[in-house]
Amino acid sequence: MEKIKEIIVVEGKDDTKRLALAVDADTIETRGSAISPDILEQIALAQETRGVIVFTDPDGPGEKIRKIISMNVPGVKHAFITKDQGRHRKSVKASLGIEHASVEDIREALDQVVEERIDAEETVSQSFLIKEGLIGSDKARALREALGEELRIGYTNGKQLKKRLTMFGFSEEDVKEALAKIRKEQADNDA
């Protein structure tokens, strides 16, 4: 089993248990989206000593946790699963989280970790995002969701997209290539 050097930040004990089936890693559990100052201090210390990978659920509270950590502990890495990968397969209620992801999906997400760039210069313009239909179009939300999956940066709303792309160093060319792949797959599926 692969040993992960960094400490992985997850939301709860069920996530830690699921991670243990996929990799050998130490975790810090946030115990929800109201992260205490003590937990943030632990994360900051972990970042200084071993590095941190934030691996939260692909939902609103998971995104809130990412944002809080990124604001308080710059330079952390991020791993993402898609909503489909985090959906409980047998549950009637649509439970969503790392604890429902397959071992393979967890390993893949940890193999494709993206690193924040601190004080990064803008890599994509607002006008580019509008021109590509990622903001302000009828299909913008679905396109952003597909782009987030393709680039493994999670779902973002229109306001977050430019910041997220810049934070992880994706250029307009990277986005164009990903969108071309997405559009080709959609065309193939429609055919």
PDB file of N, CA, C and O in Angstrom, residues 114-170:
ATOM      1  N   VAL A 114      -3.436  18.551  -7.015  1.00  0.00           N
ATOM      2  CA  VAL A 114      -3.033  19.841  -7.581  1.00  0.00           C
ATOM      3  C   VAL A 114      -2.573  20.751  -6.452  1.00  0.00           C
ATOM      4  O   VAL A 114      -3.112  20.713  -5.353  1.00  0.00           O
ATOM      5  N   GLU A 115      -1.556  21.542  -6.749  1.00  0.00           N
ATOM      6  CA  GLU A 115      -0.938  22.385  -5.735  1.00  0.00           C
ATOM      7  C   GLU A 115      -1.325  23.842  -5.959  1.00  0.00           C
ATOM      8  O   GLU A 115      -1.305  24.332  -7.084  1.00  0.00           O
ATOM      9  N   GLU A 116      -1.687  24.508  -4.868  1.00  0.00           N
ATOM     10  CA  GLU A 116      -1.998  25.930  -4.946  1.00  0.00           C
ATOM     11  C   GLU A 116      -0.760  26.726  -5.286  1.00  0.00           C
ATOM     12  O   GLU A 116       0.329  26.405  -4.836  1.00  0.00           O
ATOM     13  N   ARG A 117      -0.952  27.750  -6.053  1.00  0.00           N
ATOM     14  CA  ARG A 117       0.123  28.699  -6.337  1.00  0.00           C
ATOM     15  C   ARG A 117      -0.166  29.949  -5.512  1.00  0.00           C
ATOM     16  O   ARG A 117      -1.202  30.584  -5.681  1.00  0.00           O
ATOM     17  N   ILE A 118       0.732  30.288  -4.636  1.00  0.00           N
ATOM     18  CA  ILE A 118       0.545  31.453  -3.769  1.00  0.00           C
ATOM     19  C   ILE A 118       0.880  32.710  -4.564  1.00  0.00           C
ATOM     20  O   ILE A 118       1.878  32.774  -5.264  1.00  0.00           O
ATOM     21  N   ASP A 119       0.039  33.721  -4.442  1.00  0.00           N
ATOM     22  CA  ASP A 119       0.231  35.005  -5.138  1.00  0.00           C
ATOM     23  C   ASP A 119       0.426  34.812  -6.636  1.00  0.00           C
ATOM     24  O   ASP A 119       1.264  35.459  -7.262  1.00  0.00           O
ATOM     25  N   ALA A 120      -0.347  33.924  -7.211  1.00  0.00           N
ATOM     26  CA  ALA A 120      -0.227  33.644  -8.640  1.00  0.00           C
ATOM     27  C   ALA A 120      -0.826  34.779  -9.461  1.00  0.00           C
ATOM     28  O   ALA A 120      -1.811  35.401  -9.069  1.00  0.00           O
ATOM     29  N   GLU A 121      -0.208  35.037 -10.594  1.00  0.00           N
ATOM     30  CA  GLU A 121      -0.765  36.014 -11.519  1.00  0.00           C
ATOM     31  C   GLU A 121      -1.916  35.371 -12.261  1.00  0.00           C
ATOM     32  O   GLU A 121      -1.925  34.165 -12.511  1.00  0.00           O
ATOM     33  N   GLU A 122      -2.879  36.201 -12.661  1.00  0.00           N
ATOM     34  CA  GLU A 122      -4.056  35.723 -13.364  1.00  0.00           C
ATOM     35  C   GLU A 122      -3.658  34.917 -14.604  1.00  0.00           C
ATOM     36  O   GLU A 122      -2.816  35.350 -15.386  1.00  0.00           O
ATOM     37  N   THR A 123      -4.255  33.730 -14.749  1.00  0.00           N
ATOM     38  CA  THR A 123      -3.923  32.868 -15.885  1.00  0.00           C
ATOM     39  C   THR A 123      -5.034  32.814 -16.921  1.00  0.00           C
ATOM     40  O   THR A 123      -4.803  32.370 -18.041  1.00  0.00           O
ATOM     41  N   VAL A 124      -6.242  33.224 -16.534  1.00  0.00           N
ATOM     42  CA  VAL A 124      -7.379  33.275 -17.459  1.00  0.00           C
ATOM     43  C   VAL A 124      -8.143  34.574 -17.221  1.00  0.00           C
ATOM     44  O   VAL A 124      -8.221  35.041 -16.093  1.00  0.00           O
ATOM     45  N   SER A 125      -8.700  35.105 -18.279  1.00  0.00           N
ATOM     46  CA  SER A 125      -9.457  36.355 -18.149  1.00  0.00           C
ATOM     47  C   SER A 125     -10.953  36.076 -18.048  1.00  0.00           C
ATOM     48  O   SER A 125     -11.432  35.021 -18.488  1.00  0.00           O
ATOM     49  N   GLN A 126     -11.659  37.029 -17.497  1.00  0.00           N
ATOM     50  CA  GLN A 126     -13.111  36.937 -17.386  1.00  0.00           C
ATOM     51  C   GLN A 126     -13.734  36.860 -18.787  1.00  0.00           C
ATOM     52  O   GLN A 126     -14.645  36.071 -19.021  1.00  0.00           O
ATOM     53  N   SER A 127     -13.227  37.660 -19.714  1.00  0.00           N
ATOM     54  CA  SER A 127     -13.779  37.667 -21.070  1.00  0.00           C
ATOM     55  C   SER A 127     -13.578  36.305 -21.751  1.00  0.00           C
ATOM     56  O   SER A 127     -14.445  35.847 -22.495  1.00  0.00           O
ATOM     57  N   PHE A 128     -12.452  35.648 -21.487  1.00  0.00           N
ATOM     58  CA  PHE A 128     -12.210  34.305 -22.029  1.00  0.00           C
ATOM     59  C   PHE A 128     -13.267  33.335 -21.501  1.00  0.00           C
ATOM     60  O   PHE A 128     -13.823  32.535 -22.261  1.00  0.00           O
ATOM     61  N   LEU A 129     -13.539  33.382 -20.205  1.00  0.00           N
ATOM     62  CA  LEU A 129     -14.514  32.468 -19.600  1.00  0.00           C
ATOM     63  C   LEU A 129     -15.910  32.696 -20.177  1.00  0.00           C
ATOM     64  O   LEU A 129     -16.652  31.744 -20.417  1.00  0.00           O
ATOM     65  N   ILE A 130     -16.247  33.956 -20.426  1.00  0.00           N
ATOM     66  CA  ILE A 130     -17.543  34.279 -21.027  1.00  0.00           C
ATOM     67  C   ILE A 130     -17.589  33.762 -22.465  1.00  0.00           C
ATOM     68  O   ILE A 130     -18.546  33.110 -22.882  1.00  0.00           O
ATOM     69  N   LYS A 131     -16.530  34.036 -23.226  1.00  0.00           N
ATOM     70  CA  LYS A 131     -16.452  33.615 -24.630  1.00  0.00           C
ATOM     71  C   LYS A 131     -16.573  32.099 -24.772  1.00  0.00           C
ATOM     72  O   LYS A 131     -17.205  31.595 -25.700  1.00  0.00           O
ATOM     73  N   GLU A 132     -15.994  31.358 -23.812  1.00  0.00           N
ATOM     74  CA  GLU A 132     -16.030  29.894 -23.868  1.00  0.00           C
ATOM     75  C   GLU A 132     -17.325  29.303 -23.296  1.00  0.00           C
ATOM     76  O   GLU A 132     -17.486  28.088 -23.244  1.00  0.00           O
ATOM     77  N   GLY A 133     -18.224  30.166 -22.831  1.00  0.00           N
ATOM     78  CA  GLY A 133     -19.521  29.699 -22.332  1.00  0.00           C
ATOM     79  C   GLY A 133     -19.499  29.178 -20.904  1.00  0.00           C
ATOM     80  O   GLY A 133     -20.443  28.521 -20.464  1.00  0.00           O
ATOM     81  N   LEU A 134     -18.431  29.481 -20.176  1.00  0.00           N
ATOM     82  CA  LEU A 134     -18.308  29.002 -18.796  1.00  0.00           C
ATOM     83  C   LEU A 134     -18.983  29.934 -17.796  1.00  0.00           C
ATOM     84  O   LEU A 134     -19.197  29.562 -16.645  1.00  0.00           O
ATOM     85  N   ILE A 135     -19.303  31.135 -18.239  1.00  0.00           N
ATOM     86  CA  ILE A 135     -20.015  32.116 -17.417  1.00  0.00           C
ATOM     87  C   ILE A 135     -21.076  32.767 -18.292  1.00  0.00           C
ATOM     88  O   ILE A 135     -20.807  33.113 -19.447  1.00  0.00           O
ATOM     89  N   GLY A 136     -22.272  32.919 -17.749  1.00  0.00           N
ATOM     90  CA  GLY A 136     -23.302  33.703 -18.414  1.00  0.00           C
ATOM     91  C   GLY A 136     -24.054  33.029 -19.537  1.00  0.00           C
ATOM     92  O   GLY A 136     -24.808  33.682 -20.243  1.00  0.00           O
ATOM     93  N   SER A 137     -23.895  31.749 -19.724  1.00  0.00           N
ATOM     94  CA  SER A 137     -24.662  31.053 -20.763  1.00  0.00           C
ATOM     95  C   SER A 137     -25.607  30.049 -20.105  1.00  0.00           C
ATOM     96  O   SER A 137     -25.460  29.718 -18.930  1.00  0.00           O
ATOM     97  N   ASP A 138     -26.567  29.576 -20.888  1.00  0.00           N
ATOM     98  CA  ASP A 138     -27.543  28.610 -20.374  1.00  0.00           C
ATOM     99  C   ASP A 138     -26.895  27.313 -19.901  1.00  0.00           C
ATOM    100  O   ASP A 138     -27.369  26.674 -18.984  1.00  0.00           O
ATOM    101  N   LYS A 139     -25.814  26.942 -20.557  1.00  0.00           N
ATOM    102  CA  LYS A 139     -25.159  25.671 -20.241  1.00  0.00           C
ATOM    103  C   LYS A 139     -23.891  25.855 -19.405  1.00  0.00           C
ATOM    104  O   LYS A 139     -23.107  24.925 -19.250  1.00  0.00           O
ATOM    105  N   ALA A 140     -23.687  27.049 -18.853  1.00  0.00           N
ATOM    106  CA  ALA A 140     -22.446  27.356 -18.125  1.00  0.00           C
ATOM    107  C   ALA A 140     -22.230  26.427 -16.929  1.00  0.00           C
ATOM    108  O   ALA A 140     -21.130  25.914 -16.734  1.00  0.00           O
ATOM    109  N   ARG A 141     -23.263  26.192 -16.139  1.00  0.00           N
ATOM    110  CA  ARG A 141     -23.112  25.361 -14.943  1.00  0.00           C
ATOM    111  C   ARG A 141     -22.659  23.944 -15.307  1.00  0.00           C
ATOM    112  O   ARG A 141     -21.713  23.410 -14.728  1.00  0.00           O
ATOM    113  N   ALA A 142     -23.327  23.348 -16.287  1.00  0.00           N
ATOM    114  CA  ALA A 142     -22.980  21.983 -16.699  1.00  0.00           C
ATOM    115  C   ALA A 142     -21.569  21.941 -17.286  1.00  0.00           C
ATOM    116  O   ALA A 142     -20.808  21.006 -17.026  1.00  0.00           O
ATOM    117  N   LEU A 143     -21.210  22.975 -18.021  1.00  0.00           N
ATOM    118  CA  LEU A 143     -19.881  23.040 -18.624  1.00  0.00           C
ATOM    119  C   LEU A 143     -18.806  23.203 -17.546  1.00  0.00           C
ATOM    120  O   LEU A 143     -17.759  22.565 -17.598  1.00  0.00           O
ATOM    121  N   ARG A 144     -19.080  24.051 -16.533  1.00  0.00           N
ATOM    122  CA  ARG A 144     -18.118  24.213 -15.426  1.00  0.00           C
ATOM    123  C   ARG A 144     -17.966  22.919 -14.644  1.00  0.00           C
ATOM    124  O   ARG A 144     -16.866  22.556 -14.226  1.00  0.00           O
ATOM    125  N   GLU A 145     -19.073  22.207 -14.467  1.00  0.00           N
ATOM    126  CA  GLU A 145     -19.014  20.928 -13.752  1.00  0.00           C
ATOM    127  C   GLU A 145     -18.149  19.926 -14.521  1.00  0.00           C
ATOM    128  O   GLU A 145     -17.286  19.259 -13.943  1.00  0.00           O
ATOM    129  N   ALA A 146     -18.347  19.851 -15.828  1.00  0.00           N
ATOM    130  CA  ALA A 146     -17.546  18.941 -16.663  1.00  0.00           C
ATOM    131  C   ALA A 146     -16.077  19.368 -16.660  1.00  0.00           C
ATOM    132  O   ALA A 146     -15.175  18.532 -16.594  1.00  0.00           O
ATOM    133  N   LEU A 147     -15.825  20.677 -16.723  1.00  0.00           N
ATOM    134  CA  LEU A 147     -14.451  21.183 -16.702  1.00  0.00           C
ATOM    135  C   LEU A 147     -13.779  20.851 -15.366  1.00  0.00           C
ATOM    136  O   LEU A 147     -12.628  20.418 -15.339  1.00  0.00           O
ATOM    137  N   GLY A 148     -14.511  21.025 -14.271  1.00  0.00           N
ATOM    138  CA  GLY A 148     -13.971  20.696 -12.951  1.00  0.00           C
ATOM    139  C   GLY A 148     -13.587  19.228 -12.850  1.00  0.00           C
ATOM    140  O   GLY A 148     -12.561  18.885 -12.267  1.00  0.00           O
ATOM    141  N   GLU A 149     -14.400  18.364 -13.442  1.00  0.00           N
ATOM    142  CA  GLU A 149     -14.079  16.930 -13.451  1.00  0.00           C
ATOM    143  C   GLU A 149     -12.870  16.649 -14.333  1.00  0.00           C
ATOM    144  O   GLU A 149     -11.978  15.899 -13.947  1.00  0.00           O
ATOM    145  N   GLU A 150     -12.840  17.251 -15.514  1.00  0.00           N
ATOM    146  CA  GLU A 150     -11.749  17.003 -16.456  1.00  0.00           C
ATOM    147  C   GLU A 150     -10.404  17.473 -15.906  1.00  0.00           C
ATOM    148  O   GLU A 150      -9.396  16.785 -16.016  1.00  0.00           O
ATOM    149  N   LEU A 151     -10.384  18.656 -15.286  1.00  0.00           N
ATOM    150  CA  LEU A 151      -9.134  19.207 -14.749  1.00  0.00           C
ATOM    151  C   LEU A 151      -8.855  18.740 -13.314  1.00  0.00           C
ATOM    152  O   LEU A 151      -7.813  19.050 -12.754  1.00  0.00           O
ATOM    153  N   ARG A 152      -9.823  18.039 -12.728  1.00  0.00           N
ATOM    154  CA  ARG A 152      -9.717  17.533 -11.339  1.00  0.00           C
ATOM    155  C   ARG A 152      -9.530  18.675 -10.347  1.00  0.00           C
ATOM    156  O   ARG A 152      -8.693  18.632  -9.471  1.00  0.00           O
ATOM    157  N   ILE A 153     -10.379  19.713 -10.505  1.00  0.00           N
ATOM    158  CA  ILE A 153     -10.329  20.851  -9.585  1.00  0.00           C
ATOM    159  C   ILE A 153     -11.654  21.039  -8.857  1.00  0.00           C
ATOM    160  O   ILE A 153     -11.844  22.026  -8.164  1.00  0.00           O
ATOM    161  N   GLY A 154     -12.580  20.110  -9.019  1.00  0.00           N
ATOM    162  CA  GLY A 154     -13.862  20.202  -8.348  1.00  0.00           C
ATOM    163  C   GLY A 154     -14.794  21.190  -9.033  1.00  0.00           C
ATOM    164  O   GLY A 154     -14.403  21.912  -9.940  1.00  0.00           O
ATOM    165  N   TYR A 155     -16.042  21.205  -8.575  1.00  0.00           N
ATOM    166  CA  TYR A 155     -17.029  22.117  -9.145  1.00  0.00           C
ATOM    167  C   TYR A 155     -16.811  23.514  -8.594  1.00  0.00           C
ATOM    168  O   TYR A 155     -16.492  23.698  -7.423  1.00  0.00           O
ATOM    169  N   THR A 156     -17.008  24.509  -9.442  1.00  0.00           N
ATOM    170  CA  THR A 156     -16.962  25.903  -9.007  1.00  0.00           C
ATOM    171  C   THR A 156     -18.137  26.646  -9.609  1.00  0.00           C
ATOM    172  O   THR A 156     -18.625  26.299 -10.683  1.00  0.00           O
ATOM    173  N   ASN A 157     -18.567  27.690  -8.907  1.00  0.00           N
ATOM    174  CA  ASN A 157     -19.565  28.565  -9.516  1.00  0.00           C
ATOM    175  C   ASN A 157     -18.830  29.561 -10.407  1.00  0.00           C
ATOM    176  O   ASN A 157     -17.603  29.546 -10.499  1.00  0.00           O
ATOM    177  N   GLY A 158     -19.578  30.433 -11.066  1.00  0.00           N
ATOM    178  CA  GLY A 158     -18.973  31.382 -11.993  1.00  0.00           C
ATOM    179  C   GLY A 158     -17.950  32.296 -11.347  1.00  0.00           C
ATOM    180  O   GLY A 158     -16.914  32.607 -11.935  1.00  0.00           O
ATOM    181  N   LYS A 159     -18.227  32.736 -10.120  1.00  0.00           N
ATOM    182  CA  LYS A 159     -17.306  33.639  -9.433  1.00  0.00           C
ATOM    183  C   LYS A 159     -16.013  32.931  -9.022  1.00  0.00           C
ATOM    184  O   LYS A 159     -14.949  33.519  -9.033  1.00  0.00           O
ATOM    185  N   GLN A 160     -16.115  31.672  -8.649  1.00  0.00           N
ATOM    186  CA  GLN A 160     -14.948  30.926  -8.152  1.00  0.00           C
ATOM    187  C   GLN A 160     -14.034  30.419  -9.269  1.00  0.00           C
ATOM    188  O   GLN A 160     -12.855  30.187  -9.036  1.00  0.00           O
ATOM    189  N   LEU A 161     -14.580  30.225 -10.468  1.00  0.00           N
ATOM    190  CA  LEU A 161     -13.841  29.535 -11.524  1.00  0.00           C
ATOM    191  C   LEU A 161     -12.512  30.207 -11.860  1.00  0.00           C
ATOM    192  O   LEU A 161     -11.480  29.549 -11.901  1.00  0.00           O
ATOM    193  N   LYS A 162     -12.530  31.503 -12.109  1.00  0.00           N
ATOM    194  CA  LYS A 162     -11.299  32.209 -12.483  1.00  0.00           C
ATOM    195  C   LYS A 162     -10.245  32.082 -11.394  1.00  0.00           C
ATOM    196  O   LYS A 162      -9.083  31.789 -11.661  1.00  0.00           O
ATOM    197  N   LYS A 163     -10.664  32.234 -10.156  1.00  0.00           N
ATOM    198  CA  LYS A 163      -9.734  32.127  -9.027  1.00  0.00           C
ATOM    199  C   LYS A 163      -9.164  30.707  -8.928  1.00  0.00           C
ATOM    200  O   LYS A 163      -7.959  30.526  -8.726  1.00  0.00           O
ATOM    201  N   ARG A 164     -10.007  29.703  -9.070  1.00  0.00           N
ATOM    202  CA  ARG A 164      -9.566  28.313  -8.953  1.00  0.00           C
ATOM    203  C   ARG A 164      -8.584  27.957 -10.069  1.00  0.00           C
ATOM    204  O   ARG A 164      -7.572  27.317  -9.831  1.00  0.00           O
ATOM    205  N   LEU A 165      -8.892  28.380 -11.299  1.00  0.00           N
ATOM    206  CA  LEU A 165      -7.988  28.103 -12.413  1.00  0.00           C
ATOM    207  C   LEU A 165      -6.634  28.768 -12.199  1.00  0.00           C
ATOM    208  O   LEU A 165      -5.590  28.168 -12.432  1.00  0.00           O
ATOM    209  N   THR A 166      -6.655  30.007 -11.725  1.00  0.00           N
ATOM    210  CA  THR A 166      -5.409  30.731 -11.443  1.00  0.00           C
ATOM    211  C   THR A 166      -4.660  30.086 -10.286  1.00  0.00           C
ATOM    212  O   THR A 166      -3.447  29.893 -10.350  1.00  0.00           O
ATOM    213  N   MET A 167      -5.379  29.724  -9.241  1.00  0.00           N
ATOM    214  CA  MET A 167      -4.769  29.142  -8.047  1.00  0.00           C
ATOM    215  C   MET A 167      -3.988  27.870  -8.391  1.00  0.00           C
ATOM    216  O   MET A 167      -2.933  27.610  -7.828  1.00  0.00           O
ATOM    217  N   PHE A 168      -4.509  27.096  -9.349  1.00  0.00           N
ATOM    218  CA  PHE A 168      -3.847  25.854  -9.719  1.00  0.00           C
ATOM    219  C   PHE A 168      -3.009  25.972 -10.991  1.00  0.00           C
ATOM    220  O   PHE A 168      -2.472  24.988 -11.489  1.00  0.00           O
ATOM    221  N   GLY A 169      -2.889  27.187 -11.531  1.00  0.00           N
ATOM    222  CA  GLY A 169      -1.972  27.442 -12.636  1.00  0.00           C
ATOM    223  C   GLY A 169      -2.437  26.974 -14.001  1.00  0.00           C
ATOM    224  O   GLY A 169      -1.613  26.754 -14.885  1.00  0.00           O
ATOM    225  N   PHE A 170      -3.746  26.833 -14.207  1.00  0.00           N
ATOM    226  CA  PHE A 170      -4.242  26.431 -15.520  1.00  0.00           C
ATOM    227  C   PHE A 170      -4.328  27.643 -16.437  1.00  0.00           C
ATOM    228  O   PHE A 170      -4.867  28.678 -16.058  1.00  0.00           O
TER     229      PHE A 170
END
